[in-house]
mmCIF file of C-alpha atoms in Angstrom:
data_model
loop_
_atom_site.group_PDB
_atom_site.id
_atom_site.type_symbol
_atom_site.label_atom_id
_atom_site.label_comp_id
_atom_site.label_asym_id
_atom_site.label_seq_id
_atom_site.Cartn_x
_atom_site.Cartn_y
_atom_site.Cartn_z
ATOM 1 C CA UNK D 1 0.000 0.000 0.000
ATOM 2 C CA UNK D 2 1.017 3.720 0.057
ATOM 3 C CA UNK D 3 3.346 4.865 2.486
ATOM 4 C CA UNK D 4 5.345 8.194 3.694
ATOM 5 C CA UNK D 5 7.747 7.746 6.006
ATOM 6 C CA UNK D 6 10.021 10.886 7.652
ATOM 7 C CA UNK D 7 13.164 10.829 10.282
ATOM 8 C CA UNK D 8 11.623 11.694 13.712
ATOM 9 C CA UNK D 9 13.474 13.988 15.128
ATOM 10 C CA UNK D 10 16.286 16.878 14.058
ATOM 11 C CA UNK D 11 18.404 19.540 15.912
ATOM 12 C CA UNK D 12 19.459 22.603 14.394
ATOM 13 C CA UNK D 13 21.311 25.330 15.603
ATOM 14 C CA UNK D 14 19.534 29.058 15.088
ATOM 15 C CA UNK D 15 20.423 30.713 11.868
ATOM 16 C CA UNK D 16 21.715 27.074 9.960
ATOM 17 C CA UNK D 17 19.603 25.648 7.406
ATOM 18 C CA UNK D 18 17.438 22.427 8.182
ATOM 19 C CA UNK D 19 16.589 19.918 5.765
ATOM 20 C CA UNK D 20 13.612 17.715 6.133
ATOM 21 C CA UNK D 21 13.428 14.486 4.101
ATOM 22 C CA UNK D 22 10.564 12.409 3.336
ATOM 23 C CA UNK D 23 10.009 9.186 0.666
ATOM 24 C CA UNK D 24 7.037 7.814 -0.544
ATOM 25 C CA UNK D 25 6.229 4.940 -2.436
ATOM 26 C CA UNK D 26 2.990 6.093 -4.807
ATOM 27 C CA UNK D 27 4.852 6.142 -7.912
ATOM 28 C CA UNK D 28 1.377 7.966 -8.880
ATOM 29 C CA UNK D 29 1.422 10.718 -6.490
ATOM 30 C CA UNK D 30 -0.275 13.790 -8.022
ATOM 31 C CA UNK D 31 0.570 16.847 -5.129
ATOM 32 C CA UNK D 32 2.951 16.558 -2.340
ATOM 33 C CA UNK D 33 2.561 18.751 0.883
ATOM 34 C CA UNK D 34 4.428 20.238 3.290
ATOM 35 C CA UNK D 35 2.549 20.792 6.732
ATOM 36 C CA UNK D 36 3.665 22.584 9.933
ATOM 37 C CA UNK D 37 2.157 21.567 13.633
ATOM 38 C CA UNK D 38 2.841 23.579 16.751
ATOM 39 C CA UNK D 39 2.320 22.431 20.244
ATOM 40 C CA UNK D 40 -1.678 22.220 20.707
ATOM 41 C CA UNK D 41 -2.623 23.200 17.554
ATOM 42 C CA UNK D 42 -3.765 21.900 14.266
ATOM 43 C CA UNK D 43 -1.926 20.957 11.075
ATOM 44 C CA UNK D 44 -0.865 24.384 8.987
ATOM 45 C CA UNK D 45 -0.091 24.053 5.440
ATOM 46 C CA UNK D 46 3.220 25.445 4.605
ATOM 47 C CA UNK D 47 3.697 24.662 0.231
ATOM 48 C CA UNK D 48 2.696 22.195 -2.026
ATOM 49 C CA UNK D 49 3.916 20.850 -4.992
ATOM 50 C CA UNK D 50 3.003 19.890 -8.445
ATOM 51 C CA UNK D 51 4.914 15.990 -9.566
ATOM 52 C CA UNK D 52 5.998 17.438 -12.082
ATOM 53 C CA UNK D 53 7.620 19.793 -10.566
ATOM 54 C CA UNK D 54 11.326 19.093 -9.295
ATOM 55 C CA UNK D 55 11.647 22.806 -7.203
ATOM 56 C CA UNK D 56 9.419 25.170 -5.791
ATOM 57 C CA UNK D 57 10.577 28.737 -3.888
ATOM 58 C CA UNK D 58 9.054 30.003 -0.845
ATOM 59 C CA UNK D 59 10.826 32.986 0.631
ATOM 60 C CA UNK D 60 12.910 30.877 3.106
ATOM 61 C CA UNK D 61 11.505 27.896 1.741
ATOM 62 C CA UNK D 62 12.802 25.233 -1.018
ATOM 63 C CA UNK D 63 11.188 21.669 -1.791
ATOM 64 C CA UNK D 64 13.045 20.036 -4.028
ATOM 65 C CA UNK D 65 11.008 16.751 -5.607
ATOM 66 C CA UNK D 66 13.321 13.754 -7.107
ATOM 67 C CA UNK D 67 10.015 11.984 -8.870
ATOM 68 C CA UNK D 68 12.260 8.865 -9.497
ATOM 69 C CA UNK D 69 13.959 7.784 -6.326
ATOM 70 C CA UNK D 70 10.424 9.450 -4.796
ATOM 71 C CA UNK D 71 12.035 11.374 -2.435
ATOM 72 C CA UNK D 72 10.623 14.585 -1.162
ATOM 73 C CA UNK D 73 12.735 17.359 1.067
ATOM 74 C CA UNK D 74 11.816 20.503 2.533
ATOM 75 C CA UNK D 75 15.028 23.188 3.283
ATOM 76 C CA UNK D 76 14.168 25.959 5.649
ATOM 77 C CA UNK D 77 16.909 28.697 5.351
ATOM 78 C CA UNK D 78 17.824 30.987 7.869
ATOM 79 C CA UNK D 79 15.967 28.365 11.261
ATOM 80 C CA UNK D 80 14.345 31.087 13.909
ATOM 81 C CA UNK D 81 13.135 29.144 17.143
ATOM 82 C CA UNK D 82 9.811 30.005 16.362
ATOM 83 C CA UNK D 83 9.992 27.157 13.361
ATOM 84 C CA UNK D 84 10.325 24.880 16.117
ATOM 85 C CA UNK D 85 7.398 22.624 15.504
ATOM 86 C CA UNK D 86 6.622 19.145 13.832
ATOM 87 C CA UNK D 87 6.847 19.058 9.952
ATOM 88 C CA UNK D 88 4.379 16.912 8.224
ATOM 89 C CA UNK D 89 4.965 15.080 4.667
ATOM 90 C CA UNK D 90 2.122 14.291 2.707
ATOM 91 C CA UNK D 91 0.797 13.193 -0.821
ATOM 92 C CA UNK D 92 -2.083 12.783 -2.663
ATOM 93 C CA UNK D 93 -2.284 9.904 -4.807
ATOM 94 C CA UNK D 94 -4.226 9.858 -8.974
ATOM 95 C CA UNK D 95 -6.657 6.902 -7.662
ATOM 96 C CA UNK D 96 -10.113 8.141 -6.963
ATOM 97 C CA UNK D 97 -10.761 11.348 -6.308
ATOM 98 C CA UNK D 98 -11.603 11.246 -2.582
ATOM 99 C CA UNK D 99 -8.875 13.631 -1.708
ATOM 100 C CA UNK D 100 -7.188 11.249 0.554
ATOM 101 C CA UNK D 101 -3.808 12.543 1.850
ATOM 102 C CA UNK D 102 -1.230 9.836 3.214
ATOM 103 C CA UNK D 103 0.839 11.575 5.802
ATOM 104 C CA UNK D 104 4.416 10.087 7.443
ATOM 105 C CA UNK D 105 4.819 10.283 11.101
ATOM 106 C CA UNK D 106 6.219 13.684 11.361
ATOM 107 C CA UNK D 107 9.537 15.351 11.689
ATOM 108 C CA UNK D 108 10.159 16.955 14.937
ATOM 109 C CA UNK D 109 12.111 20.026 14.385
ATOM 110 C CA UNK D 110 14.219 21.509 17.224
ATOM 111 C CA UNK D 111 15.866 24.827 17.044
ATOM 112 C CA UNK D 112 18.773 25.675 19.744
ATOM 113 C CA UNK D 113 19.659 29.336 20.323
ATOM 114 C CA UNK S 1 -6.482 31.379 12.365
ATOM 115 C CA UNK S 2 -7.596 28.820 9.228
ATOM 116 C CA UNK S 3 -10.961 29.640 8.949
ATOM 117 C CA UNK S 4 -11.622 26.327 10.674
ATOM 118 C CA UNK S 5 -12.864 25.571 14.049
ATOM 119 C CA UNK S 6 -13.630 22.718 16.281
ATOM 120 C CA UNK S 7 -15.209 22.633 19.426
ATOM 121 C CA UNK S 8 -14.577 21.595 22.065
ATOM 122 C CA UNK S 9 -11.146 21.471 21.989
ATOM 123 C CA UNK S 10 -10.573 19.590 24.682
ATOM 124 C CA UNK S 11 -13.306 16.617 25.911
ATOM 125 C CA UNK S 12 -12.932 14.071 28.634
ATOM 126 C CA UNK S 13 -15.573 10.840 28.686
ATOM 127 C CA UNK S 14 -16.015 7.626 30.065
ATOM 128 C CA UNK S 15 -16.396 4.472 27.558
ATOM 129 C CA UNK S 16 -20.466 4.776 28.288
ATOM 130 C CA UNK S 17 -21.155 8.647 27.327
ATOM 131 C CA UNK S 18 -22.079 9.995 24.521
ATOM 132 C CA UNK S 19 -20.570 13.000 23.246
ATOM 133 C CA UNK S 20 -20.626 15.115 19.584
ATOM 134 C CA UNK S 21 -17.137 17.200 18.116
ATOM 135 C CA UNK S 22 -18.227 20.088 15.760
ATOM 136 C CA UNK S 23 -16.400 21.586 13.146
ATOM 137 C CA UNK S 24 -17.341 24.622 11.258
ATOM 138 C CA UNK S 25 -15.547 26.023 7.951
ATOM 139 C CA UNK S 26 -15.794 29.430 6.931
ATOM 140 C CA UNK S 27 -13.737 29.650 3.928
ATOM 141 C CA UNK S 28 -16.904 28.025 1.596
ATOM 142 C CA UNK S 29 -15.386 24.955 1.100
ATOM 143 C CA UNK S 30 -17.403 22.143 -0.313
ATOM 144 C CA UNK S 31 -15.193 19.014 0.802
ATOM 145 C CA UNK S 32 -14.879 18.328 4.736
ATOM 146 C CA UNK S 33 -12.845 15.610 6.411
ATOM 147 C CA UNK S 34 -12.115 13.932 9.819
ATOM 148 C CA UNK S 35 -8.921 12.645 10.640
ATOM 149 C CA UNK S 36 -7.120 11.228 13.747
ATOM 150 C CA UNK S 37 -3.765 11.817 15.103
ATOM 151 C CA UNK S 38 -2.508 9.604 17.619
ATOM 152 C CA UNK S 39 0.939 9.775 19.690
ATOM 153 C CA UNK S 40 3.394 7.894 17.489
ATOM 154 C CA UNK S 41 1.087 7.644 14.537
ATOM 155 C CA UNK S 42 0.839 8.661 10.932
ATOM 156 C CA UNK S 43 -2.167 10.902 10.946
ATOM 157 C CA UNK S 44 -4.912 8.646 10.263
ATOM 158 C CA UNK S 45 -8.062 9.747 7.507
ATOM 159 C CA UNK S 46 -11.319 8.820 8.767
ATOM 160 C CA UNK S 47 -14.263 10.256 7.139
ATOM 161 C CA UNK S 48 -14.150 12.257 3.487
ATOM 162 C CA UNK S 49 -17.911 14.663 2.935
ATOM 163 C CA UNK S 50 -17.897 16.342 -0.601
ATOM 164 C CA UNK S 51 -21.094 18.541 -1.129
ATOM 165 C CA UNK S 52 -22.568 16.966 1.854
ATOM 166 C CA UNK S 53 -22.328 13.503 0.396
ATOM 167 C CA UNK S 54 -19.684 10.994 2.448
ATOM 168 C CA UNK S 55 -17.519 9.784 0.043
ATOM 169 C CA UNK S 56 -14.913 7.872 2.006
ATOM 170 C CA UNK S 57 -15.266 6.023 5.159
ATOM 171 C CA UNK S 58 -12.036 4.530 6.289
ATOM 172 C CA UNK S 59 -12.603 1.284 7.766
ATOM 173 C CA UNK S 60 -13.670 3.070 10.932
ATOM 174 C CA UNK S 61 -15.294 1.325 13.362
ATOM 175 C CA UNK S 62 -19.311 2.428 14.144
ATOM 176 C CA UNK S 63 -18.775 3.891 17.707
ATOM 177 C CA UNK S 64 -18.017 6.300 15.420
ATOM 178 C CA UNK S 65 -20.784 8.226 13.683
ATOM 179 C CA UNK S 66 -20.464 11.235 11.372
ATOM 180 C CA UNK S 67 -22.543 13.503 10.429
ATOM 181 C CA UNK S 68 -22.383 16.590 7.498
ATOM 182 C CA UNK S 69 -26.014 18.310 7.629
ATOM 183 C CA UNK S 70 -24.546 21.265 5.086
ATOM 184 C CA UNK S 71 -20.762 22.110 3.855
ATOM 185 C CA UNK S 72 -19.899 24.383 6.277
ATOM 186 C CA UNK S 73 -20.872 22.052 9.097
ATOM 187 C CA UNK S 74 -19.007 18.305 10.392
ATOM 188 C CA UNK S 75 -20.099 16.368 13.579
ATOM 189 C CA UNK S 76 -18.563 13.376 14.471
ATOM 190 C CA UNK S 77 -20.872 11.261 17.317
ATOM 191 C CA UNK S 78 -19.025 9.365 19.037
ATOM 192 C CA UNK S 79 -20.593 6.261 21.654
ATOM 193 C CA UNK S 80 -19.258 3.289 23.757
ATOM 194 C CA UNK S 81 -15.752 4.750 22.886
ATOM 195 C CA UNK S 82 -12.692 2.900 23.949
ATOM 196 C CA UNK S 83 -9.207 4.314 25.899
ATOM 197 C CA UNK S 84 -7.351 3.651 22.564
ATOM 198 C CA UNK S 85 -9.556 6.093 20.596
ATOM 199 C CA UNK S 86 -7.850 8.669 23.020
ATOM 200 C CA UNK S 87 -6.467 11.323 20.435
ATOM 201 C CA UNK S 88 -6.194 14.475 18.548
ATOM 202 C CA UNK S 89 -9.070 14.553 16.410
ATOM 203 C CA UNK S 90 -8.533 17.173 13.188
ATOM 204 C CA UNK S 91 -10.863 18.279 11.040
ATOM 205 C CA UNK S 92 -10.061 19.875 7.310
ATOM 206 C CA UNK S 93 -11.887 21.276 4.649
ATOM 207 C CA UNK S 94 -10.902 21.957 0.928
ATOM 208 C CA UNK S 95 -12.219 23.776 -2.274
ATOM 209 C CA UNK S 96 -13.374 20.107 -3.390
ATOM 210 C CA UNK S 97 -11.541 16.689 -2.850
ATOM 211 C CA UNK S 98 -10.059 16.456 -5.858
ATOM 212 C CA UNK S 99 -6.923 18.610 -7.781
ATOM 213 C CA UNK S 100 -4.918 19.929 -5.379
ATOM 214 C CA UNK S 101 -6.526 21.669 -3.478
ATOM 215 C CA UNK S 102 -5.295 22.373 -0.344
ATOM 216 C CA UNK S 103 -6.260 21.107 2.824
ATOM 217 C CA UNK S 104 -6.898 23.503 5.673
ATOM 218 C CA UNK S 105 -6.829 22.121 8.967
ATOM 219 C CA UNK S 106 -8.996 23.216 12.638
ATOM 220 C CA UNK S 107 -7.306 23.039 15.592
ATOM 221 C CA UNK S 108 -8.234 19.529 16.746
ATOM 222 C CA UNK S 109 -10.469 18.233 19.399
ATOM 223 C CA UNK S 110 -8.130 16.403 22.562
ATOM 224 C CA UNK S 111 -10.227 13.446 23.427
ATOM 225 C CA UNK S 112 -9.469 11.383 26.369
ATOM 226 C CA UNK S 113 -11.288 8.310 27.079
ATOM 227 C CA UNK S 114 -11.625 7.029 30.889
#
């Protein structure tokens, strides 16, 4: 079946870059997502992007898509402490049209002073 | 703020109560969905609505009940509940389920089970 899986945890210092990494397996994947959690609240969506897309900007923020090893990774430049937070992978498969998102576990992002 | 709320975010019951989580969307979204987060877990999709119809139910056991009178509204009835449903219950809408459009998350019901 489809599955997303992320590294658990990773320490930056303040003012490095952090890289997230995520793989899937749905070689069909339509959209992959990017979503942010802070303590107690919901899921916030941070950038998506396109399959057949292999880059997409965001002011501090780069996802970079290899489609054939089907790996995903998010690059925050610049951490702040207040990007502290769990980072969510997800992706949307081409079957159906139910709008089912697979998410991984999460990435627990930790940002030292 | 999403433009997505639940209430109440926090609920404690015992296994024999009955209790109702509400979410309301204001962003006139058409597709509305339940999902579970539990420690340790992949976030888990539960129920898919798309103009008011349910068009996913996944494999969730019938303690759980939903319930989407109009798209702006989601209840999810819940009854004879078990301590492992204990978790972070999320609701989302989106333009429609299908494309990519985005989904946009509440801030999740904490349910505890006694």
């Amino acid at each position: 079946g489809e599955d997303v899986e992320q590294s658990l945890f990773l320490s930056v210092r303040e003012g490095d870059s952090s890289v997230i990494n995520c793989t899937y397996t749905d070689s069909s994947s339509t959209y992959l997502y990017w979503y942010k959690q802070e303590p107690g609240a919901g899921l916030q969506l941070l950038t998506y992007i396109f399959s057949n897309m292999d880059m997409k900007q965001d002011q501090r923020l780069t996802v970079l898509l290899n489609k054939k090893d089907k790996h995903l990774s998010l690059r925050i430049a610049d951490t702040q402490t207040g990007d502290s937070a769990i980072y969510f992978c997800a992706e949307k498969g081409s079957s159906g049209n139910t709008g089912k998102l697979i998410f991984g576990q999460g990435t627990t992002l930790q940002v030292k002073p | 703020e999403t433009g997505v709320t639940q209430t109440p975010r926090h609920l404690v019951m015992g296994m024999t109560n009955k209790k109702s989580l509400k979410c309301e969307q204001h962003l006139g979204h058409n597709a509305m969905y339940w999902y579970k987060q539990s420690a340790k877990k992949p976030l888990e999709l539960m129920f898919v609505y798309n103009f008011k119809e349910q068009t996913e139910n996944n494999s969730v056991p019938s303690r759980f009940s939903p319930e989407c009178p109009n798209s702006s509204h989601l209840f999810l009835h819940l009854h004879t509940l078990q301590p492992e449903d204990s978790a972070l219950y999320l609701c989302a809408s989106s333009q429609d389920s299908d494309g990519a459009d985005t989904q946009y998350f509440g801030p999740g019901t904490r349910l505890t089970v006694l």
